PDB file of C-alpha atoms in Angstrom:
ATOM      1  CA  PRO A   1      52.939 300.686  89.165  1.00 47.00           C
ATOM      2  CA  ALA A   2      52.814 304.273  90.687  1.00 45.00           C
ATOM      3  CA  PRO A   3      49.807 304.824  92.391  1.00 48.00           C
ATOM      4  CA  LEU A   4      46.432 306.207  90.063  1.00 45.00           C
ATOM      5  CA  ALA A   5      45.462 310.290  90.078  1.00 46.00           C
ATOM      6  CA  THR A   6      43.638 310.678  92.386  1.00 43.00           C
ATOM      7  CA  PRO A   7      40.564 312.825  91.288  1.00 45.00           C
ATOM      8  CA  ASP A   8      40.622 316.936  92.030  1.00 49.00           C
ATOM      9  CA  ARG A   9      37.243 317.693  93.506  1.00 48.00           C
ATOM     10  CA  SER A  10      38.479 320.758  94.447  1.00 53.00           C
ATOM     11  CA  ALA A  11      36.611 323.021  92.036  1.00 52.00           C
ATOM     12  CA  ALA A  12      32.107 322.472  92.051  1.00 57.00           C
ATOM     13  CA  PRO A  13      30.219 320.629  91.091  1.00 55.00           C
ATOM     14  CA  GLY A  14      29.555 320.493  87.231  1.00 57.00           C
ATOM     15  CA  SER A  15      32.405 323.251  85.854  1.00 57.00           C
ATOM     16  CA  ARG A  16      34.385 320.624  84.311  1.00 57.00           C
ATOM     17  CA  ASP A  17      31.259 320.578  82.272  1.00 60.00           C
ATOM     18  CA  ARG A  18      31.154 323.997  81.571  1.00 58.00           C
ATOM     19  CA  GLU A  19      34.981 324.870  80.657  1.00 59.00           C
ATOM     20  CA  ALA A  20      34.901 321.780  78.270  1.00 59.00           C
ATOM     21  CA  ALA A  21      31.076 323.942  76.949  1.00 57.00           C
ATOM     22  CA  THR A  22      32.779 326.628  76.488  1.00 59.00           C
ATOM     23  CA  VAL A  23      36.073 325.129  74.628  1.00 56.00           C
ATOM     24  CA  ILE A  24      33.547 323.812  72.122  1.00 58.00           C
ATOM     25  CA  ALA A  25      31.002 326.642  71.340  1.00 57.00           C
ATOM     26  CA  GLY A  26      33.886 328.555  71.158  1.00 56.00           C
ATOM     27  CA  GLY A  27      35.931 329.698  73.532  1.00 56.00           C
ATOM     28  CA  PRO A  28      39.583 329.518  74.530  1.00 54.00           C
ATOM     29  CA  ALA A  29      41.141 326.642  74.179  1.00 48.00           C
ATOM     30  CA  ARG A  30      44.341 325.803  76.054  1.00 66.00           C
ATOM     31  CA  SER A  31      46.018 324.325  73.178  1.00 86.00           C
ATOM     32  CA  THR A  32      45.702 323.833  69.759  1.00 83.00           C
ATOM     33  CA  THR A  33      46.952 322.217  66.864  1.00 80.00           C
ATOM     34  CA  ALA A  34      49.255 322.055  64.142  1.00 80.00           C
ATOM     35  CA  GLU A  35      47.393 323.496  61.673  1.00 82.00           C
ATOM     36  CA  GLY A  36      45.492 325.914  64.653  1.00 84.00           C
ATOM     37  CA  ARG A  37      42.655 323.614  65.379  1.00 84.00           C
ATOM     38  CA  PRO A  38      41.556 324.128  69.313  1.00 86.00           C
ATOM     39  CA  ALA A  39      43.051 320.598  70.366  1.00 88.00           C
ATOM     40  CA  ASP A  40      39.183 319.913  72.585  1.00 87.00           C
ATOM     41  CA  GLU A  41      37.658 319.962  68.940  1.00 88.00           C
ATOM     42  CA  VAL A  42      39.585 317.878  67.625  1.00 90.00           C
ATOM     43  CA  ILE A  43      39.652 315.355  70.363  1.00 92.00           C
ATOM     44  CA  VAL A  44      35.648 315.224  70.497  1.00 92.00           C
ATOM     45  CA  GLU A  45      35.511 314.589  66.265  1.00 93.00           C
ATOM     46  CA  ALA A  46      37.731 311.217  67.243  1.00 95.00           C
ATOM     47  CA  LEU A  47      36.030 310.045  69.726  1.00 96.00           C
ATOM     48  CA  VAL A  48      32.616 311.090  68.062  1.00 96.00           C
ATOM     49  CA  GLY A  49      33.814 308.754  64.653  1.00 96.00           C
ATOM     50  CA  LEU A  50      35.352 306.071  66.908  1.00 97.00           C
ATOM     51  CA  ALA A  51      32.280 305.705  68.388  1.00 97.00           C
ATOM     52  CA  HIS A  52      30.447 305.505  65.160  1.00 96.00           C
ATOM     53  CA  ARG A  53      32.614 302.731  64.189  1.00 97.00           C
ATOM     54  CA  LEU A  54      32.377 300.578  66.763  1.00 98.00           C
ATOM     55  CA  GLY A  55      28.514 301.292  66.208  1.00 97.00           C
ATOM     56  CA  LEU A  56      27.748 302.908  68.841  1.00 97.00           C
ATOM     57  CA  THR A  57      25.241 306.944  68.778  1.00 93.00           C
ATOM     58  CA  VAL A  58      27.052 309.787  70.413  1.00 94.00           C
ATOM     59  CA  THR A  59      24.424 312.056  72.920  1.00 92.00           C
ATOM     60  CA  ALA A  60      26.644 315.512  73.803  1.00 92.00           C
ATOM     61  CA  GLU A  61      26.501 316.745  77.097  1.00 91.00           C
ATOM     62  CA  CYS A  62      25.621 320.040  78.966  1.00 91.00           C
ATOM     63  CA  VAL A  63      24.845 321.781  75.591  1.00 91.00           C
ATOM     64  CA  GLU A  64      23.397 325.189  76.761  1.00 92.00           C
ATOM     65  CA  THR A  65      23.683 327.002  72.956  1.00 93.00           C
ATOM     66  CA  ARG A  66      23.092 327.156  69.964  1.00 91.00           C
ATOM     67  CA  GLY A  67      25.777 327.830  69.037  1.00 92.00           C
ATOM     68  CA  GLN A  68      27.374 324.651  70.809  1.00 91.00           C
ATOM     69  CA  ALA A  69      24.900 322.181  69.287  1.00 91.00           C
ATOM     70  CA  GLU A  70      25.159 323.466  65.803  1.00 92.00           C
ATOM     71  CA  ARG A  71      29.350 323.019  66.562  1.00 91.00           C
ATOM     72  CA  LEU A  72      28.631 319.756  67.552  1.00 93.00           C
ATOM     73  CA  ARG A  73      26.683 318.255  65.400  1.00 92.00           C
ATOM     74  CA  ALA A  74      28.990 319.439  62.994  1.00 92.00           C
ATOM     75  CA  MET A  75      31.812 317.111  64.479  1.00 92.00           C
ATOM     76  CA  GLY A  76      28.806 314.069  64.440  1.00 92.00           C
ATOM     77  CA  CYS A  77      27.037 314.173  67.540  1.00 93.00           C
ATOM     78  CA  ASP A  78      23.449 312.333  66.682  1.00 92.00           C
ATOM     79  CA  MET A  79      21.785 313.827  69.926  1.00 90.00           C
ATOM     80  CA  GLY A  80      22.259 316.598  72.363  1.00 90.00           C
ATOM     81  CA  GLN A  81      21.164 316.626  75.544  1.00 89.00           C
ATOM     82  CA  GLY A  82      21.390 319.664  78.190  1.00 89.00           C
ATOM     83  CA  TYR A  83      19.513 323.080  79.386  1.00 89.00           C
ATOM     84  CA  LEU A  84      19.079 324.167  75.264  1.00 88.00           C
ATOM     85  CA  TYR A  85      16.565 321.724  75.381  1.00 83.00           C
ATOM     86  CA  SER A  86      14.824 320.837  78.665  1.00 82.00           C
ATOM     87  CA  ARG A  87      15.818 321.500  82.454  1.00 85.00           C
ATOM     88  CA  PRO A  88      15.468 318.342  85.093  1.00 86.00           C
ATOM     89  CA  VAL A  89      12.386 316.786  84.602  1.00 85.00           C
ATOM     90  CA  PRO A  90      10.915 314.256  87.361  1.00 90.00           C
ATOM     91  CA  PRO A  91      11.588 310.951  85.945  1.00 88.00           C
ATOM     92  CA  GLU A  92       7.276 310.692  86.368  1.00 90.00           C
ATOM     93  CA  ARG A  93       7.114 313.574  84.174  1.00 87.00           C
ATOM     94  CA  ILE A  94       8.974 312.274  81.661  1.00 81.00           C
ATOM     95  CA  GLY A  95       5.752 310.669  79.587  1.00 83.00           C
ATOM     96  CA  LEU A  96       3.742 313.530  79.518  1.00 83.00           C
ATOM     97  CA  LEU A  97       7.197 315.492  78.402  1.00 77.00           C
ATOM     98  CA  LEU A  98       7.117 312.891  75.031  1.00 76.00           C
ATOM     99  CA  GLU A  99       3.827 313.260  74.818  1.00 80.00           C
ATOM    100  CA  THR A 100       3.805 317.188  74.455  1.00 79.00           C
ATOM    101  CA  THR A 101       6.139 317.591  71.883  1.00 71.00           C
ATOM    102  CA  GLY A 102       6.028 313.945  70.326  1.00 64.00           C
ATOM    103  CA  ARG A 103       9.510 313.709  70.297  1.00 59.00           C
ATOM    104  CA  CYS A 104      12.615 313.176  72.987  1.00 59.00           C
ATOM    105  CA  PRO A 105      13.953 316.848  73.116  1.00 58.00           C
ATOM    106  CA  GLY A 106      17.379 316.570  71.054  1.00 60.00           C
ATOM    107  CA  TRP A 107      18.464 318.089  67.616  1.00 55.00           C
ATOM    108  CA  PRO A 108      16.095 320.160  67.278  1.00 50.00           C
ATOM    109  CA  THR A 109      16.382 319.716  63.312  1.00 50.00           C
ATOM    110  CA  PRO A 110      17.398 317.128  61.424  1.00 51.00           C
ATOM    111  CA  PRO A 111      21.025 318.066  60.927  1.00 47.00           C
ATOM    112  CA  PRO A 112      21.974 319.471  57.469  1.00 47.00           C
ATOM    113  CA  SER A 113      22.524 317.388  54.335  1.00 47.00           C
TER     114      SER A 113
END
């Protein structure tokens, strides 16, 4: 069998996450489907659908803008996390964050019906 590919570690840490977030937020996609939709968006929707069929909750990571949150919510993501909601918090401050906000950061409002 062929050896497993070695991950490319030359990119800056997190740069691929930012690139993926840009595509989801409406940035330039590398490829499109036959219907003209960004392939990355179709893949995310398929993964969300698969997770839901398996009874899993989907949390979108690296959500930095309201536009990203809206698109990810429209794709069926159940929750989101990222700089849009909160910067990283030390473990000892998580309880205070939840007490102060009355909820866990994620989607700021319920999804549209």
